[in-house]
């Protein structure tokens, strides 16, 4: 058990002054007799206490180094900020409460608060469900008729960059101890920019990203597939070239 300031003063009194001073061994034995329920002190401890008093004039603990402990009131304020506004940022809480951002992060970590991201889901129209079912049936039928149908599909995707302040999942959070399963529907009828990319099941490299001025129409899509699929097309047994889902070059 560590010695407090009162214990150190008591040891100094046991050492004595002038010609009535005790040896370190005698001080250790006397301290143990007066406190039999405590761990005995060593001679090096007695020597260190005496030396500190002669050098500094006191036996108090030196000021502790490092960051101070987080105040309980401050911790409560941080938690209340997250409860009142789960979408708050660490920077915002730090600014509002006038404490460091690292302190805010440490408090959230201590109370097991996690910044959950919003899950964006497509806004569905009434007929979307039927169209999804039709597409699945179409794919299953064609795959049953031709086992190599899936391997000859040219997959493509678009990356959309909104210009109207649309939700950015990277900058949107929900602070909570449990997953709130936060979801938000969104639609695509906003000013935006598009990038298109294609990939095919071959050993050759896929088509790189291409900027698009607007949504792709059917004619534009066919033209782009013709241009981008050069060098990554595959031949079927009949000699036709597969370049898109369910299409051959003769279909264009």
Short mmCIF file of C-alpha atoms in Angstrom, two decimals:
data_model
loop_
_atom_site.label_atom_id
_atom_site.label_comp_id
_atom_site.label_asym_id
_atom_site.label_seq_id
_atom_site.Cartn_x
_atom_site.Cartn_y
_atom_site.Cartn_z
CA UNK A 1 0.00 0.00 0.00
CA UNK A 2 1.56 3.37 -0.98
CA UNK A 3 2.36 5.88 1.73
CA UNK A 4 0.39 9.11 1.87
CA UNK A 5 1.71 12.46 3.09
CA UNK A 6 0.59 11.77 6.69
CA UNK A 7 2.57 8.49 6.75
CA UNK A 8 5.70 10.24 5.48
CA UNK A 9 5.44 12.92 8.17
CA UNK A 10 5.07 10.18 10.80
CA UNK A 11 8.24 8.49 9.52
CA UNK A 12 10.11 11.83 9.74
CA UNK A 13 9.02 12.16 13.38
CA UNK A 14 10.26 8.63 14.08
CA UNK A 15 13.66 9.51 12.62
CA UNK A 16 13.98 12.30 15.17
CA UNK A 17 16.43 15.22 15.33
CA UNK A 18 19.82 16.00 16.83
CA UNK A 19 21.30 13.33 19.08
CA UNK A 20 17.97 11.55 19.42
CA UNK A 21 17.85 10.19 15.85
CA UNK A 22 16.99 6.57 15.08
CA UNK A 23 18.59 4.43 12.42
CA UNK A 24 16.64 3.49 9.32
CA UNK A 25 16.32 -0.08 10.58
CA UNK A 26 14.88 1.13 13.90
CA UNK A 27 12.39 3.38 12.07
CA UNK A 28 11.20 0.44 9.96
CA UNK A 29 10.72 -1.73 13.04
CA UNK A 30 8.88 1.04 14.95
CA UNK A 31 6.56 1.80 12.03
CA UNK A 32 5.66 -1.89 11.73
CA UNK A 33 4.93 -2.10 15.48
CA UNK A 34 2.60 0.89 15.27
CA UNK A 35 0.89 -0.40 12.10
CA UNK A 36 0.96 -4.21 12.25
CA UNK A 37 -1.92 -4.49 9.77
CA UNK A 38 0.00 -2.69 7.04
CA UNK A 39 2.84 -3.73 4.76
CA UNK A 40 6.26 -3.04 6.40
CA UNK A 41 8.27 -0.16 4.97
CA UNK A 42 11.80 -0.73 3.68
CA UNK A 43 14.98 1.11 4.65
CA UNK A 44 15.23 2.53 1.13
CA UNK A 45 11.77 4.08 1.56
CA UNK A 46 12.81 5.72 4.83
CA UNK A 47 16.02 7.00 3.20
CA UNK A 48 14.11 8.41 0.22
CA UNK A 49 11.62 10.25 2.48
CA UNK A 50 14.43 11.76 4.57
CA UNK A 51 16.38 12.85 1.50
CA UNK A 52 13.31 14.46 -0.07
CA UNK A 53 12.63 16.46 3.08
CA UNK A 54 16.23 17.72 3.26
CA UNK A 55 16.22 18.73 -0.45
CA UNK A 56 12.70 20.18 -0.83
CA UNK A 57 11.57 20.95 2.72
CA UNK A 58 8.38 18.85 2.34
CA UNK A 59 7.25 15.30 1.58
CA UNK A 60 4.24 16.06 -0.62
CA UNK A 61 3.67 14.25 -3.90
CA UNK A 62 5.06 15.99 -6.97
CA UNK A 63 2.52 17.36 -9.49
CA UNK A 64 1.38 14.58 -11.75
CA UNK A 65 2.38 14.72 -15.41
CA UNK A 66 0.16 14.01 -18.41
CA UNK A 67 -3.41 14.89 -19.21
CA UNK A 68 -5.86 15.39 -16.35
CA UNK A 69 -8.78 13.03 -15.96
CA UNK A 70 -11.97 13.92 -17.79
CA UNK A 71 -14.40 15.74 -15.52
CA UNK A 72 -17.62 13.81 -14.89
CA UNK A 73 -19.71 16.91 -15.65
CA UNK A 74 -17.96 17.34 -18.99
CA UNK A 75 -18.60 13.69 -19.81
CA UNK A 76 -22.30 14.13 -19.06
CA UNK A 77 -22.43 17.21 -21.30
CA UNK A 78 -20.90 15.28 -24.20
CA UNK A 79 -23.38 12.42 -23.78
CA UNK A 80 -26.31 14.85 -23.61
CA UNK A 81 -25.11 16.52 -26.80
CA UNK A 82 -25.23 13.17 -28.60
CA UNK A 83 -28.67 12.36 -27.17
CA UNK A 84 -30.12 15.73 -28.19
CA UNK A 85 -28.54 15.59 -31.65
CA UNK A 86 -27.35 12.10 -32.69
CA UNK A 87 -26.07 13.58 -35.98
CA UNK A 88 -23.60 15.93 -34.27
CA UNK A 89 -19.93 15.76 -35.20
CA UNK A 90 -16.93 15.54 -32.88
CA UNK A 91 -15.81 18.95 -34.13
CA UNK A 92 -19.22 20.47 -33.37
CA UNK A 93 -19.36 19.07 -29.82
CA UNK A 94 -15.77 20.17 -29.22
CA UNK A 95 -16.60 23.71 -30.31
CA UNK A 96 -19.89 23.92 -28.36
CA UNK A 97 -18.40 22.63 -25.08
CA UNK A 98 -14.97 24.24 -25.54
CA UNK A 99 -13.03 21.00 -25.05
CA UNK A 100 -10.54 19.16 -27.24
CA UNK A 101 -11.70 16.91 -30.07
CA UNK A 102 -9.60 14.06 -28.69
CA UNK A 103 -11.42 14.37 -25.34
CA UNK A 104 -14.79 14.15 -27.10
CA UNK A 105 -13.64 11.06 -29.03
CA UNK A 106 -12.34 9.43 -25.84
CA UNK A 107 -15.64 10.04 -24.06
CA UNK A 108 -17.64 8.53 -26.91
CA UNK A 109 -15.32 5.53 -26.89
CA UNK A 110 -15.56 5.17 -23.11
CA UNK A 111 -19.37 5.07 -23.11
CA UNK A 112 -19.37 2.76 -26.19
CA UNK A 113 -20.95 5.25 -28.59
CA UNK A 114 -20.36 4.43 -32.25
CA UNK A 115 -20.88 6.71 -35.29
CA UNK A 116 -23.23 4.65 -37.47
CA UNK A 117 -23.56 5.56 -41.15
CA UNK A 118 -26.83 6.12 -42.91
CA UNK A 119 -27.87 3.38 -45.33
CA UNK A 120 -29.16 4.83 -48.58
CA UNK A 121 -31.87 2.79 -50.29
CA UNK A 122 -33.44 3.39 -53.68
CA UNK A 123 -36.85 4.99 -53.71
CA UNK A 124 -39.10 2.42 -55.41
CA UNK A 125 -42.07 3.13 -57.64
CA UNK A 126 -45.21 0.99 -57.57
CA UNK A 127 -44.27 -1.04 -60.66
CA UNK A 128 -40.63 -1.59 -59.65
CA UNK A 129 -41.45 -4.79 -57.77
CA UNK A 130 -43.08 -6.38 -60.83
CA UNK A 131 -40.18 -5.35 -63.04
CA UNK A 132 -37.69 -6.92 -60.63
CA UNK A 133 -39.60 -10.18 -60.71
CA UNK A 134 -39.73 -10.10 -64.51
CA UNK A 135 -35.98 -9.51 -64.71
CA UNK A 136 -35.22 -12.44 -62.40
CA UNK A 137 -37.46 -14.73 -64.44
CA UNK A 138 -35.83 -13.51 -67.65
CA UNK A 139 -32.32 -14.25 -66.33
CA UNK A 140 -33.29 -17.68 -65.04
CA UNK A 141 -34.92 -18.68 -68.34
CA UNK A 142 -31.95 -17.59 -70.45
CA UNK A 143 -29.45 -19.25 -68.12
CA UNK A 144 -31.40 -22.52 -68.34
CA UNK A 145 -31.34 -22.32 -72.13
CA UNK A 146 -27.63 -21.44 -72.31
CA UNK A 147 -25.21 -22.38 -69.52
CA UNK A 148 -22.66 -19.85 -70.79
CA UNK A 149 -25.13 -16.99 -70.75
CA UNK A 150 -23.93 -15.47 -67.45
CA UNK A 151 -20.26 -15.62 -68.50
CA UNK A 152 -20.99 -13.59 -71.63
CA UNK A 153 -22.68 -10.68 -69.83
CA UNK A 154 -21.03 -7.29 -70.02
CA UNK A 155 -21.56 -5.72 -66.58
CA UNK A 156 -21.64 -1.95 -66.21
CA UNK A 157 -22.35 0.55 -63.46
CA UNK A 158 -22.69 4.28 -62.97
CA UNK A 159 -21.27 6.51 -60.23
CA UNK A 160 -23.48 9.52 -59.58
CA UNK A 161 -22.20 12.81 -58.15
CA UNK A 162 -25.07 15.02 -56.97
CA UNK A 163 -24.92 18.80 -57.28
CA UNK A 164 -27.73 19.66 -54.86
CA UNK A 165 -26.19 18.79 -51.47
CA UNK A 166 -27.45 15.22 -51.53
CA UNK A 167 -26.64 13.07 -48.49
CA UNK A 168 -22.99 12.05 -48.35
CA UNK A 169 -22.61 8.85 -46.34
CA UNK A 170 -19.01 9.73 -45.54
CA UNK A 171 -20.06 12.90 -43.69
CA UNK A 172 -23.28 11.65 -42.09
CA UNK A 173 -23.27 9.83 -38.76
CA UNK A 174 -25.66 8.73 -36.03
CA UNK A 175 -24.07 8.45 -32.56
CA UNK A 176 -25.59 5.60 -30.58
CA UNK A 177 -24.68 2.66 -28.36
CA UNK A 178 -26.82 0.36 -30.54
CA UNK A 179 -27.25 0.20 -34.29
CA UNK A 180 -30.31 2.36 -35.11
CA UNK A 181 -30.60 0.79 -38.59
CA UNK A 182 -30.88 4.28 -39.99
CA UNK A 183 -32.08 4.28 -43.61
CA UNK A 184 -33.04 7.03 -46.00
CA UNK A 185 -34.75 6.78 -49.37
CA UNK A 186 -33.39 8.84 -52.23
CA UNK A 187 -34.20 9.37 -55.90
CA UNK A 188 -32.04 10.43 -58.80
CA UNK A 189 -34.00 13.30 -60.33
CA UNK A 190 -31.47 15.99 -59.42
CA UNK A 191 -28.73 17.85 -61.33
CA UNK A 192 -25.75 15.51 -61.32
CA UNK A 193 -22.71 14.12 -63.12
CA UNK A 194 -22.20 10.47 -64.06
CA UNK A 195 -19.30 8.12 -64.63
CA UNK A 196 -19.78 4.82 -66.45
CA UNK A 197 -17.61 1.72 -66.14
CA UNK A 198 -17.83 -1.72 -67.70
CA UNK A 199 -16.31 -5.08 -66.87
CA UNK A 200 -16.36 -8.38 -68.72
CA UNK A 201 -15.48 -11.95 -67.78
CA UNK A 202 -12.22 -12.11 -69.76
CA UNK A 203 -8.52 -11.96 -68.97
CA UNK A 204 -8.24 -8.56 -70.59
CA UNK A 205 -8.61 -5.32 -68.68
CA UNK A 206 -12.03 -3.76 -68.34
CA UNK A 207 -13.12 -0.43 -69.78
CA UNK A 208 -11.99 2.52 -67.66
CA UNK A 209 -14.29 5.17 -66.17
CA UNK A 210 -15.91 7.48 -68.71
CA UNK A 211 -17.61 10.81 -67.93
CA UNK A 212 -21.25 11.10 -69.01
CA UNK A 213 -23.09 14.33 -69.74
CA UNK A 214 -26.50 12.98 -68.71
CA UNK A 215 -28.50 9.80 -68.26
CA UNK A 216 -27.87 7.13 -70.87
CA UNK A 217 -30.59 6.58 -73.43
CA UNK A 218 -31.03 3.24 -75.18
CA UNK A 219 -29.30 4.53 -78.32
CA UNK A 220 -26.43 6.07 -76.36
CA UNK A 221 -25.98 2.86 -74.37
CA UNK A 222 -25.73 0.74 -77.53
CA UNK A 223 -23.21 3.16 -79.04
CA UNK A 224 -21.11 3.18 -75.87
CA UNK A 225 -21.13 -0.61 -75.60
CA UNK A 226 -19.91 -0.86 -79.18
CA UNK A 227 -17.05 1.54 -78.45
CA UNK A 228 -16.10 0.26 -75.01
CA UNK A 229 -16.45 -3.45 -75.73
CA UNK A 230 -13.78 -3.47 -78.44
CA UNK A 231 -11.11 -6.03 -77.50
CA UNK A 232 -13.16 -7.63 -74.70
CA UNK A 233 -15.85 -9.36 -76.78
CA UNK A 234 -16.25 -13.13 -76.86
CA UNK A 235 -17.39 -15.43 -79.67
CA UNK A 236 -20.20 -17.92 -79.29
CA UNK A 237 -20.41 -21.29 -81.06
CA UNK A 238 -22.51 -19.71 -83.80
CA UNK A 239 -19.88 -17.05 -84.42
CA UNK A 240 -21.94 -14.19 -83.01
CA UNK A 241 -20.34 -11.69 -80.68
CA UNK A 242 -21.81 -11.31 -77.19
CA UNK A 243 -21.36 -7.77 -75.87
CA UNK A 244 -24.30 -7.14 -73.56
CA UNK A 245 -26.97 -8.90 -71.53
CA UNK A 246 -29.10 -10.92 -73.93
CA UNK A 247 -27.79 -9.06 -77.00
CA UNK A 248 -25.56 -9.88 -79.93
CA UNK A 249 -23.96 -7.52 -82.40
CA UNK A 250 -26.83 -8.31 -84.81
CA UNK A 251 -29.35 -6.97 -82.30
CA UNK A 252 -28.02 -3.40 -82.57
#
